[in-house]
Short mmCIF file of C-alpha atoms in Angstrom, two decimals:
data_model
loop_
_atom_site.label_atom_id
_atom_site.label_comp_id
_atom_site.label_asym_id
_atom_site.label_seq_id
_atom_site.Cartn_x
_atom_site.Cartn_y
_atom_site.Cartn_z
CA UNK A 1268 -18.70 -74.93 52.17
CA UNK A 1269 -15.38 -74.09 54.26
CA UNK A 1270 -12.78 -76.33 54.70
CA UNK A 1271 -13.76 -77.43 57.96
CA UNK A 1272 -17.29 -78.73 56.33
CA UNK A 1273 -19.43 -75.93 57.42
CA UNK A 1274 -22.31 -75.48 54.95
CA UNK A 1275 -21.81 -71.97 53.72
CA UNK A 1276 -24.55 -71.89 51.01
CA UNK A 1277 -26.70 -73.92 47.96
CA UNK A 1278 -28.03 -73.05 45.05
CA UNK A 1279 -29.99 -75.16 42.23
CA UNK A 1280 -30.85 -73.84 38.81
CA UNK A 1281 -32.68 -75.74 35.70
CA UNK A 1282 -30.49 -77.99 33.57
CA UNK A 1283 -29.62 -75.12 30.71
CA UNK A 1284 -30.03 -77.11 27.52
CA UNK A 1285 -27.88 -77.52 25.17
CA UNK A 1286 -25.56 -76.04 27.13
CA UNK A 1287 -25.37 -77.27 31.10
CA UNK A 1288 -22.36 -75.05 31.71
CA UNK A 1289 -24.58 -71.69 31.91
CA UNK A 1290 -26.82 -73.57 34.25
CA UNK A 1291 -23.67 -75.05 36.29
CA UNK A 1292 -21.94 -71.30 35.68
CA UNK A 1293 -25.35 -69.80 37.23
CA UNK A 1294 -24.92 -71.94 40.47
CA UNK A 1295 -21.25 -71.39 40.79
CA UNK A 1296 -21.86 -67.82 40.83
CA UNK A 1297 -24.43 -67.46 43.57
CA UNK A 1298 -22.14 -69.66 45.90
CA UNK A 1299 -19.14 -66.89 45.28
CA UNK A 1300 -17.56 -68.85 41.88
CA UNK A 1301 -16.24 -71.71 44.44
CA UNK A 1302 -14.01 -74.98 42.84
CA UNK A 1303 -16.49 -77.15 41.23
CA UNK A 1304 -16.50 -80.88 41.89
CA UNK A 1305 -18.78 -82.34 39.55
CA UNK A 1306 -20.85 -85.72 38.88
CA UNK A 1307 -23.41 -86.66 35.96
CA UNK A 1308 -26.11 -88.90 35.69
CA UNK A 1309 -25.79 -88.59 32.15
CA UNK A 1310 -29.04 -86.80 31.31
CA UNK A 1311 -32.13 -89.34 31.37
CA UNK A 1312 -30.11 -92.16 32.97
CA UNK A 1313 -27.78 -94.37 30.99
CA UNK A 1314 -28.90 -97.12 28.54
CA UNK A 1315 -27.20 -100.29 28.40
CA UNK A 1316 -27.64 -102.62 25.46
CA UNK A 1317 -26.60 -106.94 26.15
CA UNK A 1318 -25.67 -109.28 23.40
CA UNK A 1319 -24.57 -112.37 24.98
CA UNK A 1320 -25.14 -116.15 24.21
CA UNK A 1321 -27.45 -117.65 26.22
CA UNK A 1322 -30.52 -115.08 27.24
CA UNK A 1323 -30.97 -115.83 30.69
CA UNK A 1324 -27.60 -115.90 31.60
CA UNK A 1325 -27.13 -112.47 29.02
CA UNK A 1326 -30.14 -111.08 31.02
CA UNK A 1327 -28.25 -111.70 34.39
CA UNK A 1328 -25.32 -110.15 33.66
CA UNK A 1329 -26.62 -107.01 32.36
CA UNK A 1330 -28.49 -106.83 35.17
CA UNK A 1331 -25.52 -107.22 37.32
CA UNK A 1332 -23.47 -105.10 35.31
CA UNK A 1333 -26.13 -102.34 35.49
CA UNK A 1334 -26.46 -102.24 39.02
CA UNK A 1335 -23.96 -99.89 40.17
CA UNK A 1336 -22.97 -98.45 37.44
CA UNK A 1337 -26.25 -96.41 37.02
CA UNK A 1338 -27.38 -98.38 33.64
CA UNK A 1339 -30.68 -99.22 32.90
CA UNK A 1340 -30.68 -102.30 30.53
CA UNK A 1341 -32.99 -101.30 27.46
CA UNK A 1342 -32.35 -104.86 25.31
CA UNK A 1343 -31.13 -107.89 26.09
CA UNK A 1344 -30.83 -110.12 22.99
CA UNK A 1345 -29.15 -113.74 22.68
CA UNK A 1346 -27.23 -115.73 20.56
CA UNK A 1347 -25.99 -115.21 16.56
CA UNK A 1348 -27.31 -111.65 15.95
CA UNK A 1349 -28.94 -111.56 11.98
CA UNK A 1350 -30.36 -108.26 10.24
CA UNK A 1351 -33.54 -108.19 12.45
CA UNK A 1352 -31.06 -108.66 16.09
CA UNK A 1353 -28.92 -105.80 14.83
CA UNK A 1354 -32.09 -103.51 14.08
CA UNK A 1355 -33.63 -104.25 17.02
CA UNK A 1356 -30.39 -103.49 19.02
CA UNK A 1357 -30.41 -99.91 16.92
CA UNK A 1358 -34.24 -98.93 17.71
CA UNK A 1359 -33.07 -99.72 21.90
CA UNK A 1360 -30.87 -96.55 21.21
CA UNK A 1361 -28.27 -97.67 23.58
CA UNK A 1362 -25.50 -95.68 24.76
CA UNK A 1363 -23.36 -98.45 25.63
CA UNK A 1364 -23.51 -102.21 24.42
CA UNK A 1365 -21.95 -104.73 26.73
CA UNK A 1366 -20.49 -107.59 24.80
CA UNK A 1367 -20.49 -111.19 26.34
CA UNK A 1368 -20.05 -114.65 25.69
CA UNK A 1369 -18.10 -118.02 26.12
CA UNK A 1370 -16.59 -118.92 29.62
CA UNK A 1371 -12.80 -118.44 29.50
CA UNK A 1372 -11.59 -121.03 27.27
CA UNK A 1373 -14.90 -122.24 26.30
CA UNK A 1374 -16.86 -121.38 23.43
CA UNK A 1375 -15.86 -118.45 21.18
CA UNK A 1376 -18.16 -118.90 18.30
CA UNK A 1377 -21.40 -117.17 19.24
CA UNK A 1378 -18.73 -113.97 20.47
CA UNK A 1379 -17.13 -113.63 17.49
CA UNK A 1380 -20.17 -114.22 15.13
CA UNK A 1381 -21.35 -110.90 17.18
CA UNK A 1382 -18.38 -108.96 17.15
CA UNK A 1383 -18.24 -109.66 13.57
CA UNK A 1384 -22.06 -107.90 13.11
CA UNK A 1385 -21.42 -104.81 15.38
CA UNK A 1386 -18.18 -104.53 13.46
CA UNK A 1387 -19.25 -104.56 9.91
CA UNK A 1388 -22.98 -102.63 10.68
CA UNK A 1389 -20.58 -99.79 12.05
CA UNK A 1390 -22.42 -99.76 15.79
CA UNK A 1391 -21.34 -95.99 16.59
CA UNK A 1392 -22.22 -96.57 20.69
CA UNK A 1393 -19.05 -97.60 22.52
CA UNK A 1394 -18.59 -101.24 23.21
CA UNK A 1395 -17.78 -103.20 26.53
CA UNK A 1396 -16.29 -106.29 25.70
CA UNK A 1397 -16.52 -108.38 28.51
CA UNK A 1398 -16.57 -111.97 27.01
CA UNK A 1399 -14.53 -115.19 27.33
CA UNK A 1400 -10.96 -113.88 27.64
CA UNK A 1401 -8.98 -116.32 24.69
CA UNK A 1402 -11.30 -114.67 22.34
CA UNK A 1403 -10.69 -111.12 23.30
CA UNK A 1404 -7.95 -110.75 20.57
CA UNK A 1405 -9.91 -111.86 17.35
CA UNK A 1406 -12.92 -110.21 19.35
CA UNK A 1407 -10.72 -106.64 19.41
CA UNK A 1408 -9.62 -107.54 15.34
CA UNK A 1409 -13.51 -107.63 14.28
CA UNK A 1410 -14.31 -104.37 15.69
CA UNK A 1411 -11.57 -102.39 14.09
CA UNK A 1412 -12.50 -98.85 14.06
CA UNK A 1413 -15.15 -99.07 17.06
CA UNK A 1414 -15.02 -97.46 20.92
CA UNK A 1415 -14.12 -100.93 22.59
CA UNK A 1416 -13.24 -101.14 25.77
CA UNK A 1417 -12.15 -105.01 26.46
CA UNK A 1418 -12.71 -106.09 30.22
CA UNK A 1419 -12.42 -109.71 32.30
CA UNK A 1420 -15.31 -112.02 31.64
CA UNK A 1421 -18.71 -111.49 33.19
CA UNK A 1422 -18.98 -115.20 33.42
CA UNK A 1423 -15.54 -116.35 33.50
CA UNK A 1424 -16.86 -120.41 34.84
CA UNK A 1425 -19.93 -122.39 34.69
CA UNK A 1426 -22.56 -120.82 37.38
CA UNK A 1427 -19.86 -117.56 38.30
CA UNK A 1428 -20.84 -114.40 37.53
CA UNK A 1429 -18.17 -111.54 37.94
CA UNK A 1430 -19.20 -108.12 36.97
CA UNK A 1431 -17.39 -105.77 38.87
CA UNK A 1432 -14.75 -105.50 35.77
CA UNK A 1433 -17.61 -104.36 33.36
CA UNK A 1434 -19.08 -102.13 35.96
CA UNK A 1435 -15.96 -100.24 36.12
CA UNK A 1436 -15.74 -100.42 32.11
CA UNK A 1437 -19.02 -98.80 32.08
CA UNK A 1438 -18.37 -96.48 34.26
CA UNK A 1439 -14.89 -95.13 32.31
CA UNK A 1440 -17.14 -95.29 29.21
CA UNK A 1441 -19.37 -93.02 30.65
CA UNK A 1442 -17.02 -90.34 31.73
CA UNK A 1443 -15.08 -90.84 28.56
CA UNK A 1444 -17.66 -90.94 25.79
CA UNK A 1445 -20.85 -90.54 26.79
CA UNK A 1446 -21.58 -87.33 28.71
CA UNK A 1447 -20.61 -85.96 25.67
CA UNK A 1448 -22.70 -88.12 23.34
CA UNK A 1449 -25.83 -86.92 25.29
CA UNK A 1450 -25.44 -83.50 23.88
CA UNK A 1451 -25.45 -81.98 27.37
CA UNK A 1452 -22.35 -79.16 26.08
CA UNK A 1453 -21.14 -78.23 23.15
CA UNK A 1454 -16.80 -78.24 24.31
CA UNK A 1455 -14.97 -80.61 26.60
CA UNK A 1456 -15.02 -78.62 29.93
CA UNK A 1457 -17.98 -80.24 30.96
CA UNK A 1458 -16.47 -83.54 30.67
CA UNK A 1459 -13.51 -82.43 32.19
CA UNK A 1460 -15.53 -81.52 35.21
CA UNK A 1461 -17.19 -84.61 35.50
CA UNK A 1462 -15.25 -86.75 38.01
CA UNK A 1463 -17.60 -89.56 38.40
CA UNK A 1464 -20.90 -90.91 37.78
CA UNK A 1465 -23.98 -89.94 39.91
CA UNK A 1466 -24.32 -92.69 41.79
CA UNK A 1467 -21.08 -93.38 42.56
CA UNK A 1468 -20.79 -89.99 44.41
CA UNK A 1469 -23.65 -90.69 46.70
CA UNK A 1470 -22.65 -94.16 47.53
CA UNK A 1471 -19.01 -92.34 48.40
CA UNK A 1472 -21.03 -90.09 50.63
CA UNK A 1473 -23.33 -92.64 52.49
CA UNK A 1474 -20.28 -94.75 53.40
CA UNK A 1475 -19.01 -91.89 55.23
CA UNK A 1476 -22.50 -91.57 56.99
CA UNK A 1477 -22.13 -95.02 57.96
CA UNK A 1478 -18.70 -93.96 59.30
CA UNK A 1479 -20.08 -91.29 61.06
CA UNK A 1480 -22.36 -93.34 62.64
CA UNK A 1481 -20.74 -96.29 63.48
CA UNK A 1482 -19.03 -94.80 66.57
CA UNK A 1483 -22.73 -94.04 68.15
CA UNK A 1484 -23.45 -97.57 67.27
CA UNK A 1485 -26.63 -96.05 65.19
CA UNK A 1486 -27.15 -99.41 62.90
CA UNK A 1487 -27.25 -99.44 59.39
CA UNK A 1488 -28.01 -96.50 56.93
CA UNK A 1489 -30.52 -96.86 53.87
CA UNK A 1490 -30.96 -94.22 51.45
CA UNK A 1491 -33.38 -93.89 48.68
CA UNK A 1492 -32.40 -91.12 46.15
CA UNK A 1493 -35.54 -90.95 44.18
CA UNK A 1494 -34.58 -89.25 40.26
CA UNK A 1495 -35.89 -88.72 37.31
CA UNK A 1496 -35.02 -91.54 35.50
CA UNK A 1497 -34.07 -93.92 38.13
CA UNK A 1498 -34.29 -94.85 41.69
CA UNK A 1499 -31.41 -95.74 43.71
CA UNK A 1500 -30.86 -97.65 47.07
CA UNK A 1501 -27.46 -97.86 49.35
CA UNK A 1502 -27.01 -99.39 52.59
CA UNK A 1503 -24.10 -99.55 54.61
CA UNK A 1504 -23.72 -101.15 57.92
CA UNK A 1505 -22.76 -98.85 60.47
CA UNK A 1506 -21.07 -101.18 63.26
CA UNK A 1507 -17.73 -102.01 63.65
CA UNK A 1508 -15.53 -104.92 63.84
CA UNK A 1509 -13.45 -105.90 66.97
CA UNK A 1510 -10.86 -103.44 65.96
CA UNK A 1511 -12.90 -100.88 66.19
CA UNK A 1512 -12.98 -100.13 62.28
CA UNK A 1513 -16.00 -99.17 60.34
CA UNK A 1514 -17.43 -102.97 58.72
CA UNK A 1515 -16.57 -102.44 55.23
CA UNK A 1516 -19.34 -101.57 52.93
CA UNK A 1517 -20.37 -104.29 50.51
CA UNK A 1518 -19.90 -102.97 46.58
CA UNK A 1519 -23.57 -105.06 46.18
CA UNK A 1520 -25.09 -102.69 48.33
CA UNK A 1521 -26.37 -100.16 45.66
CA UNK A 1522 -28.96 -100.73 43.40
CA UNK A 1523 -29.95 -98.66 40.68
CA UNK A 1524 -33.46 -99.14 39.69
CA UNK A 1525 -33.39 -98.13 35.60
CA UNK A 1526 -37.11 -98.94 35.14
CA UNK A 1527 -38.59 -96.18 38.46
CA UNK A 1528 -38.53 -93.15 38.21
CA UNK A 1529 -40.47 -89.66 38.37
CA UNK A 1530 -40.39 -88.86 34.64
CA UNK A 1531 -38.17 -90.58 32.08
CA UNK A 1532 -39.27 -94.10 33.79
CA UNK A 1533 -42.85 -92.96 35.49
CA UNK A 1534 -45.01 -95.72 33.34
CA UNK A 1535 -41.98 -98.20 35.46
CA UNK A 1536 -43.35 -97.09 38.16
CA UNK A 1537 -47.02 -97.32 37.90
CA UNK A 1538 -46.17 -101.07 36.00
CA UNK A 1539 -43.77 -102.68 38.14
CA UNK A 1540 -46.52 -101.19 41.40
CA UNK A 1541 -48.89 -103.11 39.32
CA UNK A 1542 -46.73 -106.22 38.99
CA UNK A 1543 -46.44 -106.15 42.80
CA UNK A 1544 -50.27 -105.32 43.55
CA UNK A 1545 -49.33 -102.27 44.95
CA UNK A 1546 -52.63 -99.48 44.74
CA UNK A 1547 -52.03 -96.80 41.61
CA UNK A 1548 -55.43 -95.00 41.70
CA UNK A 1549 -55.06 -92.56 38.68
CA UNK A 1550 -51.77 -92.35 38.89
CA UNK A 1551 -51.27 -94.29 35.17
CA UNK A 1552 -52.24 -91.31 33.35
CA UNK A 1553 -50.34 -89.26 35.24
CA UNK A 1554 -46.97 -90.80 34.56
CA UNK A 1555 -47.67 -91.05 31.21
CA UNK A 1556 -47.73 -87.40 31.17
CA UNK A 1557 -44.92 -86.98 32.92
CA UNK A 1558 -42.92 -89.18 30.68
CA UNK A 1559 -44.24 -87.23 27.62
CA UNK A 1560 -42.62 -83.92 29.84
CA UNK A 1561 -39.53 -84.98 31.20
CA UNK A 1562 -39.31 -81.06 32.53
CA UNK A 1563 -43.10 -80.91 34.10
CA UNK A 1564 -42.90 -79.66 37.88
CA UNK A 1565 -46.35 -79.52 39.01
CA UNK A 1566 -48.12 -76.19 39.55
CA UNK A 1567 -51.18 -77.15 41.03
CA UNK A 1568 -51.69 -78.58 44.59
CA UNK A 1569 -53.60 -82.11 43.36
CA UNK A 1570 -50.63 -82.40 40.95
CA UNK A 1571 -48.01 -82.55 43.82
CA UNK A 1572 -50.19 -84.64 45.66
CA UNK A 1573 -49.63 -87.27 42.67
CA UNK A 1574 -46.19 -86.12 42.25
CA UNK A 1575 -45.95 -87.63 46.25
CA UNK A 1576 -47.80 -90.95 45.65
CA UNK A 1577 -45.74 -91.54 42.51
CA UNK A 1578 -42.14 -91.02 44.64
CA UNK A 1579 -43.99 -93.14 47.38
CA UNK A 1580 -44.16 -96.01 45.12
CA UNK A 1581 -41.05 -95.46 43.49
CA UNK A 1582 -39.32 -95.59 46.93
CA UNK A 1583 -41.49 -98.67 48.34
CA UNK A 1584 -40.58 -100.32 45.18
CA UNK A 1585 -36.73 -100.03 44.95
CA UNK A 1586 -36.81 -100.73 48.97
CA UNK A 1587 -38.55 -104.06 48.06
CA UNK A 1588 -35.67 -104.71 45.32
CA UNK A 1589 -33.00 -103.87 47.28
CA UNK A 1590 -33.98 -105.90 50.16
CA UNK A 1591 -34.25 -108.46 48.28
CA UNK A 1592 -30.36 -108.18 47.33
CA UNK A 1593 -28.99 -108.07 50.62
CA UNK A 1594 -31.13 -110.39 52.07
CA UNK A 1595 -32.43 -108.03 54.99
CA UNK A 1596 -29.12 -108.24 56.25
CA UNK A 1597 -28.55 -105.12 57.95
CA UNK A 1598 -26.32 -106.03 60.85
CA UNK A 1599 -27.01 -106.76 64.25
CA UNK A 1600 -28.64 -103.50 65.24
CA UNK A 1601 -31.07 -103.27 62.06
CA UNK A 1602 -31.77 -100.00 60.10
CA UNK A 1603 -31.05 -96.94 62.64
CA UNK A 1604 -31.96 -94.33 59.99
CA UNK A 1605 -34.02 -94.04 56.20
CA UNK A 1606 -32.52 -90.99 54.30
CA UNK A 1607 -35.22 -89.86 51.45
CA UNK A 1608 -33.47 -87.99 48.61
CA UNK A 1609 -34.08 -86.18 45.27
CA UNK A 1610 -36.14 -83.42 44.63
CA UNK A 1611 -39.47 -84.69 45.07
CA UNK A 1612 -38.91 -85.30 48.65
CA UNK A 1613 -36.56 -82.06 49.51
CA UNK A 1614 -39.23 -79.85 48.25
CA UNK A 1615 -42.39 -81.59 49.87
CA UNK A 1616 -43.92 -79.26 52.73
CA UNK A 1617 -45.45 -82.66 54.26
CA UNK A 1618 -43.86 -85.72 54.04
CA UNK A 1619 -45.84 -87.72 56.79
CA UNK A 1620 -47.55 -89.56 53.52
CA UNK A 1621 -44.37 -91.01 52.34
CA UNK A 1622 -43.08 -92.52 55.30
CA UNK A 1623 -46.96 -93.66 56.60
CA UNK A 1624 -46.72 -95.52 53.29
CA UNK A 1625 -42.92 -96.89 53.44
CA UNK A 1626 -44.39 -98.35 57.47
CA UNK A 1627 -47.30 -99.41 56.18
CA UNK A 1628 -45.71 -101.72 53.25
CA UNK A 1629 -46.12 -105.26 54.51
CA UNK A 1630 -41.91 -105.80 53.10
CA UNK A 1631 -41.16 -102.82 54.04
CA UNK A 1632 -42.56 -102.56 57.24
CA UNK A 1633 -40.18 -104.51 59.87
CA UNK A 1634 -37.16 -103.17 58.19
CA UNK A 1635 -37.69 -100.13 59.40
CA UNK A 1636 -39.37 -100.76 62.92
CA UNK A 1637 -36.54 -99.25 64.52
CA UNK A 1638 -35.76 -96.68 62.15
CA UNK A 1639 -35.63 -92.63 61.78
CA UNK A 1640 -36.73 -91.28 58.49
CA UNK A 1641 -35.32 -88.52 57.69
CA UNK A 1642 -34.84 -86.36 53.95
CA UNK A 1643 -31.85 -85.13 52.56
CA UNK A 1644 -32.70 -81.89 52.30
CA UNK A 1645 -29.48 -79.62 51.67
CA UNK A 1646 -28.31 -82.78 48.72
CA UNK A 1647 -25.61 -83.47 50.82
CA UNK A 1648 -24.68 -86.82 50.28
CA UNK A 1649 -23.09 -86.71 46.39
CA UNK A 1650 -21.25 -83.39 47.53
CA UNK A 1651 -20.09 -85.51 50.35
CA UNK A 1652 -19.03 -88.36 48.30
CA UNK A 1653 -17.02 -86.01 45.48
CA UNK A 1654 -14.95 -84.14 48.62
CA UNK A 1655 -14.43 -87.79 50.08
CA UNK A 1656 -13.10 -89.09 46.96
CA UNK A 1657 -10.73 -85.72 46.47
CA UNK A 1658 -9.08 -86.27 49.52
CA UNK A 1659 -11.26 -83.97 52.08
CA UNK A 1660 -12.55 -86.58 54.45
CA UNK A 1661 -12.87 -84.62 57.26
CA UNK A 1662 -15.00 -82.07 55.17
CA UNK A 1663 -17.29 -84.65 54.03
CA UNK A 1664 -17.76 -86.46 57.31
CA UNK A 1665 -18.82 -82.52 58.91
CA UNK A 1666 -21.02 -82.46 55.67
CA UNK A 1667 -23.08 -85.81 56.43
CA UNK A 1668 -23.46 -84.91 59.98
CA UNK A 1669 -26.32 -82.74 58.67
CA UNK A 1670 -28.23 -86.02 57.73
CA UNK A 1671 -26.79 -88.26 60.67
CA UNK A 1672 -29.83 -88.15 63.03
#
């Protein structure tokens, strides 16, 4: 693109494994070897592992944790971990284990017991430690020779939970150890090029669509970015205050759904649509396969058509989630605009199915009564979010225009 946001050109290419540089070289190439900006989702999402003290409370704060930092939590276990907690914690295969316990200056025994374990059964994944904060020290002494990275408290009083801290752990621990855990390249220059997770990018770039926005008083923005391994939701409100600056965008507003998805988390799909008593048809099998093929595209015209009903779900799904986070608050005005994104929906030659279903869904339905849908066809929004984030605002807010509506 040109410095004044202008989209000069895109390109897409098949992630080159095991090495995504000749893929990422490819792209650069057709779009005239340009600067690359680059985010990761880390190659089949990112798997976070809790071992807390108490499990419901453990269970929260992962799931807080993982939220926006584009985790999906694949055990949860509470308590003194013995020989069978520690194998169990192995089989998850995390790639990060966040370490709680103990409100500050309460009870340190359970957190030490379990930095002791990970410590002496040599846990190789990196390790947020995010317990109560007089224990940190002795915490830090038992896991000698581990990737720790010590944080505030997740649950730093009775009934508070406070996980931006870890979030931002995880997210360092990502760029820092695990894109190149996943096996994605075989040197650092990939790492190097990653500047930020996924997520993080697009929620960068629908901020400055609400910004765009707010001026025409347009109401709120929703996006669904449907992936492979997750589904993610952002809303901003696009009004503004009496100042006339943009209402600040909530960091709760993101949710990353670790459990949908159109191949690495398909069966999520199909059994959380289930959970809900949403209709699946035949679709069980079908997700099934394409968890078995992580790099299926479908070649056949029925096969898309399941391809479709699968992202329809995923999307109605993470919608109902998310809505039930903010609490349907979505300013004055309501929703003024639905952005569909990911590949499922930027290659569909008919996506009249997909929003008929999002209107029809009884939760669904009066959020967007007042709403354009519209698909995010060019990818726009993370490209957005990594010029925002460089400094090139005015670039990025051209860029979203394309989406705006």
């Amino acid at each position: 693109m040109s410095s004044d946001g202008v989209l000069l050109g895109t390109a897409q290419h098949r992630t080159t494994p095991p090495e995504v540089l000749d893929g990422i070289g490819a792209v650069a190439a057709a779009l005239g070897d340009a600067p690359i900006l680059a985010c990761s989702s880390a190659g089949g999402g990112l798997r976070l592992a809790v071992v807390g003290h108490e499990r419901l409370v453990s269970a929260e704060a992962g799931h807080r944790v993982a939220l926006s930092a584009g985790a999906k939590v694949v055990h949860v276990s509470s308590g003194m971990l013995d020989g069978s907690g520690v194998r169990d914690l192995r089989a998850a295969r995390p790639d990060v284990v966040l370490l709680v316990g103990g409100t500050d200056g309460g009870d340190e025994r359970v957190l030490l017991h379990n930095a002791r374990r990970l410590g002496a059964n040599r846990i190789r994944v990196p390790i947020v430690l995010a317990g109560n904060s007089a224990a940190r020290p002795s915490a830090l002494d038992l896991l000698a020779g581990r990737v720790v990275v010590p944080t505030a408290n997740v649950l730093p009083d009775v009934g508070e939970l406070a996980p931006a801290p870890a979030r931002a752990a995880i997210r360092s621990v990502f760029l820092d150890h695990v894109i190149g855990g996943k096996g994605l390249s075989r040197g650092p220059r990939f790492r190097r090029l990653v500047r930020t997770v996924t997520p993080d990018a697009v929620l960068a770039g629908v901020t400055r669509l609400a910004a765009v926005r707010a001026s025409e008083e347009a109401g709120a923005v929703v996006v669904v970015d449907v992936g492979g391994a997750t589904t993610d939701v952002y809303s901003a409100v696009s009004d503004v205050d009496g100042s006339g600056r943009t209402v600040a965008l909530p960091s709760d507003r993101r949710t990353v759904e670790g459990d949908i998805g159109m191949r690495w988390s398909a069966p999520g799909v199909v059994a959380e649509a289930l959970a809900e008593r949403l209709p699946v048809g035949d679709l069980e099998a079908y997700a099934r396969r394409c968890a078995s093929d992580v790099d299926y595209v479908p070649d056949a015209p029925a096969e898309a058509e399941a391809d479709l009903r699968l992202a329809s779900l995923a999307a109605i799904l993470a919608v109902r989630r998310h809505l039930r986070l903010v609490d349907n608050d979505f300013g004055p005005r309501g929703v003024g605009v639905l952005v569909l994104s990911g590949g499922v929906f930027r290659h569909a030659p008919d996506l009249a199915p997909v929003e008929a279903a999002l209107r029809d869904d009884p939760v669904v339905r009066p959020v967007l009564r007042n709403a354009t849908v519209t698909v995010d066809r060019d990818y726009v929004l993370a490209p957005a979010g990594l010029l925002a984030d460089a400094g090139h605002v005015a670039a990025a807010d051209a860029l979203v225009g394309r989406v705006a509506g």
